[in-house]
JSON list of C-alpha atoms in Angstrom, two decimals:
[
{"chain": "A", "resi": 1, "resn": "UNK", "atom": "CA", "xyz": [103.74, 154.61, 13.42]},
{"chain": "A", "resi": 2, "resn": "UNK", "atom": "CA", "xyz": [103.58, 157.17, 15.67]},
{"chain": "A", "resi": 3, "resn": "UNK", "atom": "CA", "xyz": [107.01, 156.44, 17.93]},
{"chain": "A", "resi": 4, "resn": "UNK", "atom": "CA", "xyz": [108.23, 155.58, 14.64]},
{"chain": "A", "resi": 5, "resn": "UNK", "atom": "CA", "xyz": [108.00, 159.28, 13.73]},
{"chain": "A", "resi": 6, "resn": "UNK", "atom": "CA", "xyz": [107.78, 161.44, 16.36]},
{"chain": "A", "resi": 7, "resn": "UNK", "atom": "CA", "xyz": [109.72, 159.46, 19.19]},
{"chain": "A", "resi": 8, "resn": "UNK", "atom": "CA", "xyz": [108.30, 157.93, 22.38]},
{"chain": "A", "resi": 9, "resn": "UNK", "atom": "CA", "xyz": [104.31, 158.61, 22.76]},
{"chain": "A", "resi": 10, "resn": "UNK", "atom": "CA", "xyz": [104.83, 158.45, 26.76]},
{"chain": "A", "resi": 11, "resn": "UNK", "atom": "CA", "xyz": [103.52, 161.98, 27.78]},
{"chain": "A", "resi": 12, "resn": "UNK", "atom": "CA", "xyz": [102.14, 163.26, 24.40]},
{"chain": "A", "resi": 13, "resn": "UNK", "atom": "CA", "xyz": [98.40, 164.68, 23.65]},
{"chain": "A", "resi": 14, "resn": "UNK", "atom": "CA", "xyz": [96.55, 162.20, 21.49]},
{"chain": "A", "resi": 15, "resn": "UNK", "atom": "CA", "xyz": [93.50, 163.35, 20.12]},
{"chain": "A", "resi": 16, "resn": "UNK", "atom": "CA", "xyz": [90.34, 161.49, 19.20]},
{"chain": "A", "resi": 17, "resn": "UNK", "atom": "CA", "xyz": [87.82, 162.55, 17.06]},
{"chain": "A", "resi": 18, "resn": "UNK", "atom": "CA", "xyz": [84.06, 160.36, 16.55]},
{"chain": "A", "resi": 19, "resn": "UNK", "atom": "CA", "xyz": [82.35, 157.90, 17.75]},
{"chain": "A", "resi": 20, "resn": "UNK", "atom": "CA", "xyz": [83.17, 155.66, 20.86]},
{"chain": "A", "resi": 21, "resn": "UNK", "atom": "CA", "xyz": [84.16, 153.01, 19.16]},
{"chain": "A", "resi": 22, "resn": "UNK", "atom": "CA", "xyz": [86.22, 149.65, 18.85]},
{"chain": "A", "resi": 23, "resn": "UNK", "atom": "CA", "xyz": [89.49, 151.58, 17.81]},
{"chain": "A", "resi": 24, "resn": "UNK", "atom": "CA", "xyz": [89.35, 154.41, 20.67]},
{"chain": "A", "resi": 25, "resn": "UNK", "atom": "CA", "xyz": [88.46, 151.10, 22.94]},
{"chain": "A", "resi": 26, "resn": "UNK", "atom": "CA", "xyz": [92.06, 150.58, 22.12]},
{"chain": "A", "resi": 27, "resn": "UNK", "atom": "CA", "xyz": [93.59, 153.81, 22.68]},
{"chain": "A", "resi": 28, "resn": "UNK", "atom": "CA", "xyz": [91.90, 154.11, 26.03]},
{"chain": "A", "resi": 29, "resn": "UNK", "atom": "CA", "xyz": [93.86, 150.92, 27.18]},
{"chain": "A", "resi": 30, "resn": "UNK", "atom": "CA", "xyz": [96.96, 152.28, 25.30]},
{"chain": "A", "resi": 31, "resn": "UNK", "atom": "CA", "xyz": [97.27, 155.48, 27.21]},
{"chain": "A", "resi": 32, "resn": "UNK", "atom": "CA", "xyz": [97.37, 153.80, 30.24]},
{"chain": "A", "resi": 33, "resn": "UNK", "atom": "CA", "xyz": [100.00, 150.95, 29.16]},
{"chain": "A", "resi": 34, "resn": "UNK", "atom": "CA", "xyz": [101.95, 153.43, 27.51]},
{"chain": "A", "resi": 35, "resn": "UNK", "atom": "CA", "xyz": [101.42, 156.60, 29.80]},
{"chain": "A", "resi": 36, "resn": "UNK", "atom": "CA", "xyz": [99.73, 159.12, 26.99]},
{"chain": "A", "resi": 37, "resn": "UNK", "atom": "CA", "xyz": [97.11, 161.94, 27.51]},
{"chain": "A", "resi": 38, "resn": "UNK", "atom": "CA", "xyz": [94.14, 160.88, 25.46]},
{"chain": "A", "resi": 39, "resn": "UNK", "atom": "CA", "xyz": [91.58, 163.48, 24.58]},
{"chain": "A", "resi": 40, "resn": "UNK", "atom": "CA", "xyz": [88.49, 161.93, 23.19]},
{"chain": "A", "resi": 41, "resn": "UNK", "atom": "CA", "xyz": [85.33, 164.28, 21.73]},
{"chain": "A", "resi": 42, "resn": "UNK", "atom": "CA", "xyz": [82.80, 162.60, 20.81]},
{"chain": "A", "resi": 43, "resn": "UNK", "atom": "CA", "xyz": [78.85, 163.81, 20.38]},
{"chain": "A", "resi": 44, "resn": "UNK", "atom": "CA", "xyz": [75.79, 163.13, 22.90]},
{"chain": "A", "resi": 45, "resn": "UNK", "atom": "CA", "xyz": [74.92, 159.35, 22.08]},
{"chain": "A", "resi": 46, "resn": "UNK", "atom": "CA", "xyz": [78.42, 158.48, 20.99]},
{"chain": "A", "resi": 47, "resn": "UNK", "atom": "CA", "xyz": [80.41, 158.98, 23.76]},
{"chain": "A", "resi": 48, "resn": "UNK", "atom": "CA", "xyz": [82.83, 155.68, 24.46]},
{"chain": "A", "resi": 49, "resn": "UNK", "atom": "CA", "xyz": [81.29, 152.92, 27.16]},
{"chain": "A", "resi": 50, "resn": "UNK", "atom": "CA", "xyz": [80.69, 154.44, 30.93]},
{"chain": "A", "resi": 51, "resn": "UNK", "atom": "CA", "xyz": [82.48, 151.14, 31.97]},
{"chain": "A", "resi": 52, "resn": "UNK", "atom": "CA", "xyz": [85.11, 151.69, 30.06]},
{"chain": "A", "resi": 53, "resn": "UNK", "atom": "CA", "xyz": [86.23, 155.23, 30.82]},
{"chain": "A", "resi": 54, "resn": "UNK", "atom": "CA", "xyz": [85.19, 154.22, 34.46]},
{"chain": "A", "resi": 55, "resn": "UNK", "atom": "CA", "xyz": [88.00, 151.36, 33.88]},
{"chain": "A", "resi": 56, "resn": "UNK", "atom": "CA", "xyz": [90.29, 154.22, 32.68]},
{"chain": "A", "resi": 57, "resn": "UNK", "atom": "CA", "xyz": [89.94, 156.48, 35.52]},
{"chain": "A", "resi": 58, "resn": "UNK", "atom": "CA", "xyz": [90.35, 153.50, 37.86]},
{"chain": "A", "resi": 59, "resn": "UNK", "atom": "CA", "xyz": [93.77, 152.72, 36.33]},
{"chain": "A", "resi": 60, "resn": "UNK", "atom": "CA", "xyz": [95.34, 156.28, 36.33]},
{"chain": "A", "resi": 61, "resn": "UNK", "atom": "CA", "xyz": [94.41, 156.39, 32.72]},
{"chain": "A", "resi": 62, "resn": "UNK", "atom": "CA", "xyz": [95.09, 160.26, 31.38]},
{"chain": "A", "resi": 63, "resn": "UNK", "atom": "CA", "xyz": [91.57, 160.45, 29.62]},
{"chain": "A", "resi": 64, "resn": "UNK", "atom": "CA", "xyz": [89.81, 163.65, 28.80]},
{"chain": "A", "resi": 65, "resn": "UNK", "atom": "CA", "xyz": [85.90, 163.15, 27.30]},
{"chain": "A", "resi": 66, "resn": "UNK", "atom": "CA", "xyz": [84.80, 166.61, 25.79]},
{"chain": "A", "resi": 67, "resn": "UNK", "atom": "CA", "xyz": [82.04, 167.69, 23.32]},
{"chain": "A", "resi": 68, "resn": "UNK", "atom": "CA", "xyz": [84.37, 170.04, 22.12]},
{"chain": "A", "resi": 69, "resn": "UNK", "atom": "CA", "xyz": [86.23, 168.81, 19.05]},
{"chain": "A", "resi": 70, "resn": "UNK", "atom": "CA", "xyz": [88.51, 172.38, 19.13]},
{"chain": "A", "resi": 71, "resn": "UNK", "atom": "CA", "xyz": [89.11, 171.61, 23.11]},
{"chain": "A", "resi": 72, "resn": "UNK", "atom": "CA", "xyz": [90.42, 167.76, 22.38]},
{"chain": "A", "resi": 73, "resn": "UNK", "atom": "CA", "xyz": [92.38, 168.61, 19.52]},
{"chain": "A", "resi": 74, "resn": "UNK", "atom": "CA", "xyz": [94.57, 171.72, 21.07]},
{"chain": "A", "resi": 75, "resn": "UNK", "atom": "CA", "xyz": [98.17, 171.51, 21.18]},
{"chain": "A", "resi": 76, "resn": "UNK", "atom": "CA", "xyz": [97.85, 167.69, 20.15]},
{"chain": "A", "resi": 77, "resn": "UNK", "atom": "CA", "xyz": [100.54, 165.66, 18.73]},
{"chain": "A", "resi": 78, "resn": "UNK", "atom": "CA", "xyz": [98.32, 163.74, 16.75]},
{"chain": "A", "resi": 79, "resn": "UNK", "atom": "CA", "xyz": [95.28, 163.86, 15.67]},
{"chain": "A", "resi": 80, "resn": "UNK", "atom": "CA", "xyz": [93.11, 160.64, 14.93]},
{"chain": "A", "resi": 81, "resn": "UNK", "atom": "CA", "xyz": [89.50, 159.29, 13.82]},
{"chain": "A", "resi": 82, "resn": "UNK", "atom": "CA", "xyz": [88.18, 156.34, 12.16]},
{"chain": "A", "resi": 83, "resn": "UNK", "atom": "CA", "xyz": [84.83, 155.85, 9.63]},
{"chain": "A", "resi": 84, "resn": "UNK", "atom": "CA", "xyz": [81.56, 157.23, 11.04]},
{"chain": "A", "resi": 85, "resn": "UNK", "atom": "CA", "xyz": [79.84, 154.76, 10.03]},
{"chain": "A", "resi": 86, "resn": "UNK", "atom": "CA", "xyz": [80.65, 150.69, 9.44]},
{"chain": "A", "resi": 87, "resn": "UNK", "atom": "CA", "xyz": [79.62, 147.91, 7.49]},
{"chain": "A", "resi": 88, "resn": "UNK", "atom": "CA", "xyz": [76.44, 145.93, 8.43]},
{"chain": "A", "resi": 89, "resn": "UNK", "atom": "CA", "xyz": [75.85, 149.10, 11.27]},
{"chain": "A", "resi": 90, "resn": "UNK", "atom": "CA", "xyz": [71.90, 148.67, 12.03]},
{"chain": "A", "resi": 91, "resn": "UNK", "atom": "CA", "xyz": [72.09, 152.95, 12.81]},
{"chain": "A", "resi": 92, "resn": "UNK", "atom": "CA", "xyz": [69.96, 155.95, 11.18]},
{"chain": "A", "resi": 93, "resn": "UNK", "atom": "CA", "xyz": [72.77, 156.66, 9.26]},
{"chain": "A", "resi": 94, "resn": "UNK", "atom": "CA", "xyz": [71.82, 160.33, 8.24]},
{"chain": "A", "resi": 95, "resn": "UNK", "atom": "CA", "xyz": [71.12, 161.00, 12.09]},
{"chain": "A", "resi": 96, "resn": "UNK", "atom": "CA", "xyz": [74.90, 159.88, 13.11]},
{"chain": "A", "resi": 97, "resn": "UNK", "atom": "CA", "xyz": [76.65, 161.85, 10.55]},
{"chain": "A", "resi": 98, "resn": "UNK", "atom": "CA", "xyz": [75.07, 164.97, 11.27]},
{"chain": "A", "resi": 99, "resn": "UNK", "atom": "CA", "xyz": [76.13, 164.31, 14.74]},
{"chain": "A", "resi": 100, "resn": "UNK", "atom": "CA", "xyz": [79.34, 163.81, 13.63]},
{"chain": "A", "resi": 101, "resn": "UNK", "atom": "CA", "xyz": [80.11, 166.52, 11.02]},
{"chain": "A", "resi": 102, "resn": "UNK", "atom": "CA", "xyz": [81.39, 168.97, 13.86]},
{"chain": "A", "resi": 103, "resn": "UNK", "atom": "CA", "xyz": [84.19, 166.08, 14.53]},
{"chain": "A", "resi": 104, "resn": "UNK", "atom": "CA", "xyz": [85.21, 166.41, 10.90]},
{"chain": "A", "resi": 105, "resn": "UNK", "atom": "CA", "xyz": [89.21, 166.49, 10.60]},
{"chain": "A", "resi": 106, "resn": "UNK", "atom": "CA", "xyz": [90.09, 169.66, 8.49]},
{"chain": "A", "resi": 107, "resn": "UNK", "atom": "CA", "xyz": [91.70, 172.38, 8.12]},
{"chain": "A", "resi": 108, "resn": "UNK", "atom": "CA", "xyz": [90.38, 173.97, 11.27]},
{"chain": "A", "resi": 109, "resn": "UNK", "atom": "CA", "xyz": [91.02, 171.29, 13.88]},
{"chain": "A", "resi": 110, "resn": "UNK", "atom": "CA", "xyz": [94.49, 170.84, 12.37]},
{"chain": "A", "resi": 111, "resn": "UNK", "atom": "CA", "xyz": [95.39, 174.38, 12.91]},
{"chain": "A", "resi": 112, "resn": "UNK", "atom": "CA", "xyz": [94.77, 173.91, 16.44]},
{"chain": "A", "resi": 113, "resn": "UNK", "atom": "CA", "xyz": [97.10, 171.17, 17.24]},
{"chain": "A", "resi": 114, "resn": "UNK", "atom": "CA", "xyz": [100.81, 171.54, 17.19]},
{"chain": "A", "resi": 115, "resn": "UNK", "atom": "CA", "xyz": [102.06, 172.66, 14.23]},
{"chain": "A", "resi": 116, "resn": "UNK", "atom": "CA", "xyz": [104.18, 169.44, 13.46]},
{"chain": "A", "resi": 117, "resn": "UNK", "atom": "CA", "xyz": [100.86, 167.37, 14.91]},
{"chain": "A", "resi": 118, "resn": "UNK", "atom": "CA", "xyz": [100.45, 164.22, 12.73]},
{"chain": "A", "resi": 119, "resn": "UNK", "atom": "CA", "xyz": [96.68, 162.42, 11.36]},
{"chain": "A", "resi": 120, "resn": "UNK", "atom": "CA", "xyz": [96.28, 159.50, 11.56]},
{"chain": "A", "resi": 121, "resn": "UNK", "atom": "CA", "xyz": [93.19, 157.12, 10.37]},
{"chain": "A", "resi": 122, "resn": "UNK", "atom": "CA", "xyz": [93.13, 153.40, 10.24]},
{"chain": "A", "resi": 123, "resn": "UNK", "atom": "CA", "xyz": [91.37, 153.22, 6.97]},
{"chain": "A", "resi": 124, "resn": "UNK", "atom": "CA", "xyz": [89.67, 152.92, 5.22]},
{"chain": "A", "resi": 125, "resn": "UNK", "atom": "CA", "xyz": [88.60, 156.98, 5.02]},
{"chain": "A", "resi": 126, "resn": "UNK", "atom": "CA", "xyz": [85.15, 157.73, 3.96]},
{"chain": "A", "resi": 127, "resn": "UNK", "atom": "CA", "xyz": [86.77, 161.56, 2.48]},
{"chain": "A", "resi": 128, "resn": "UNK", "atom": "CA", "xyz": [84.21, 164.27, 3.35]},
{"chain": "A", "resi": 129, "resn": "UNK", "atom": "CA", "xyz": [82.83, 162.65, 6.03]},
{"chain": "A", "resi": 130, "resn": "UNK", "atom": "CA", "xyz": [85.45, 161.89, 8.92]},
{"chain": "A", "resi": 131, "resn": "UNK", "atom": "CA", "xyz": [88.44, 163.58, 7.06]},
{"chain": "A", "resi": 132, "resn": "UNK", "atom": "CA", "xyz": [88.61, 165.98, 4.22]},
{"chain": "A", "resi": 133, "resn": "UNK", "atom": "CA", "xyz": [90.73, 165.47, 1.32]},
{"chain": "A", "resi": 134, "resn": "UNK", "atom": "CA", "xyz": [93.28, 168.32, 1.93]},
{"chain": "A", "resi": 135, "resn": "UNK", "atom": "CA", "xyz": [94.26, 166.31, 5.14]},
{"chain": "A", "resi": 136, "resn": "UNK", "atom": "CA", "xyz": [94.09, 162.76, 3.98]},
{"chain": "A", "resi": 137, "resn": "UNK", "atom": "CA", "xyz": [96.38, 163.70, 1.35]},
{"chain": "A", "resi": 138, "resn": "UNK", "atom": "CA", "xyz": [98.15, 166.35, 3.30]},
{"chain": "A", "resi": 139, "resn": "UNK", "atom": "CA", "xyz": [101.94, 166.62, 4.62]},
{"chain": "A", "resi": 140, "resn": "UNK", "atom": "CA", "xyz": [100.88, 165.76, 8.32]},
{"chain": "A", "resi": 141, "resn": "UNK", "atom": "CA", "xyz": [98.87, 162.73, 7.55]},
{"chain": "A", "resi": 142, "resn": "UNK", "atom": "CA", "xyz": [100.66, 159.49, 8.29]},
{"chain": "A", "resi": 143, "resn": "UNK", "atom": "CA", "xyz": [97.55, 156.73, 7.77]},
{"chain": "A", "resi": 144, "resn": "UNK", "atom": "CA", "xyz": [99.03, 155.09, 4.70]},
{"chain": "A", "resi": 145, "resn": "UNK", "atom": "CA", "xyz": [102.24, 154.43, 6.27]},
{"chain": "A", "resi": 146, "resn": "UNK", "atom": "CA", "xyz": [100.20, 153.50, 9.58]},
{"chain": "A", "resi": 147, "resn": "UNK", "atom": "CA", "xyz": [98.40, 151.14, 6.83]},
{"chain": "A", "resi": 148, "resn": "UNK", "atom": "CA", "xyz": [102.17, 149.74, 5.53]},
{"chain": "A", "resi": 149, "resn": "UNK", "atom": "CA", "xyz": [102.87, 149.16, 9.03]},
{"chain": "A", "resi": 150, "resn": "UNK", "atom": "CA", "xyz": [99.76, 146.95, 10.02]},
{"chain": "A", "resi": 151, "resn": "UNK", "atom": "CA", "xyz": [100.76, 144.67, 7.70]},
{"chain": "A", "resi": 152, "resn": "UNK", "atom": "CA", "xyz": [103.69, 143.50, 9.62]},
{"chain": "A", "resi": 153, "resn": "UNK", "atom": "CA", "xyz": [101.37, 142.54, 12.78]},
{"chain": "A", "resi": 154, "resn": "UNK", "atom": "CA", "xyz": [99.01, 140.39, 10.42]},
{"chain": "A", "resi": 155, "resn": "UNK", "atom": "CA", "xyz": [101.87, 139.01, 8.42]},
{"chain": "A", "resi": 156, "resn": "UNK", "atom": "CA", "xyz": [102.66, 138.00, 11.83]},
{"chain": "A", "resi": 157, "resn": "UNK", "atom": "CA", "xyz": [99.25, 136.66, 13.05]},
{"chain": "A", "resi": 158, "resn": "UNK", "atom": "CA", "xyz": [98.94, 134.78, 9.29]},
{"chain": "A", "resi": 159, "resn": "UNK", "atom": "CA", "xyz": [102.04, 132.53, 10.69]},
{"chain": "A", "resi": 160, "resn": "UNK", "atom": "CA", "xyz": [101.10, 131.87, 13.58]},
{"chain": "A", "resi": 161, "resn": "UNK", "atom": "CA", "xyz": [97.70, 130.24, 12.39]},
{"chain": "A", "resi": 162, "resn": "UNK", "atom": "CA", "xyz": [99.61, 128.41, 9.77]},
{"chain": "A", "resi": 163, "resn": "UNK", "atom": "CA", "xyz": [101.65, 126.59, 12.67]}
]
């Protein structure tokens, strides 16, 4: 969605805001395939695996971890984040969104990035809590088409079970 949009994501900022999680998992191992810088800020206790950022830096991987939500999302091309919390997580849930609110895509952290910076969220949003609704629904937010696109790949993966 993104290279669909803004052109090749070799050398562009990518920032990610929450949790260490499956989906930034991902994006670490995408920067380095695809040669991005990949600023992660994530609170104390959610930072992504030591292993894996360990992996990272072992493989020339362009990946910033910061507290700083502000710092991460500067000059980015695109901002991104993902539900604070999941089904069936076994987590004080009040405890890990106030840990989170800082990481809150709005207004503010938008302002920060490029001016013609995209969001982008996997879905489904929890509005208020990882995104507000001004962005979700906003001109630079790209998740439903990111959404459209997804289907493709499990189209895809639906056909190749069926063989």
């Amino acid at each position: 969605t993104f290279e669909e949009l803004k052109g090749p994501i070799k050398n562009k900022k990518i920032a990610w805001l929450g949790d260490g999680n499956n989906v930034v998992y991902s994006l670490i191992e995408a920067a380095i395939q695809f040669d991005f810088e990949l600023r992660i800020a994530s609170p104390k206790g959610y930072e992504p695996n030591k292993n894996i950022l360990q992996w990272a830096k072992k493989n020339n991987g362009n990946v910033l971890l910061t507290k700083d939500p502000i710092k991460a999302a500067s000059f980015a091309d695109c901002i991104m984040t993902d539900k604070w919390i999941s089904m069936g997580d076994k987590i004080n849930k009040n405890k890990k969104k106030k840990a989170l609110k800082p990481y809150q895509v709005n207004k503010k952290i938008m302002n920060v990035a490029k001016k013609d910076a995209v969001f982008m969220h996997c879905l489904p949003a929890t509005r208020g809590e990882e995104v507000t609704n001004d962005i979700m629904d906003g001109p630079q937010s790209v998740a439903w088409l990111e959404a459209f696109n997804r289907i493709h790949a499990q189209k895809s993966i639906i056909e190749w079970c069926l063989k």
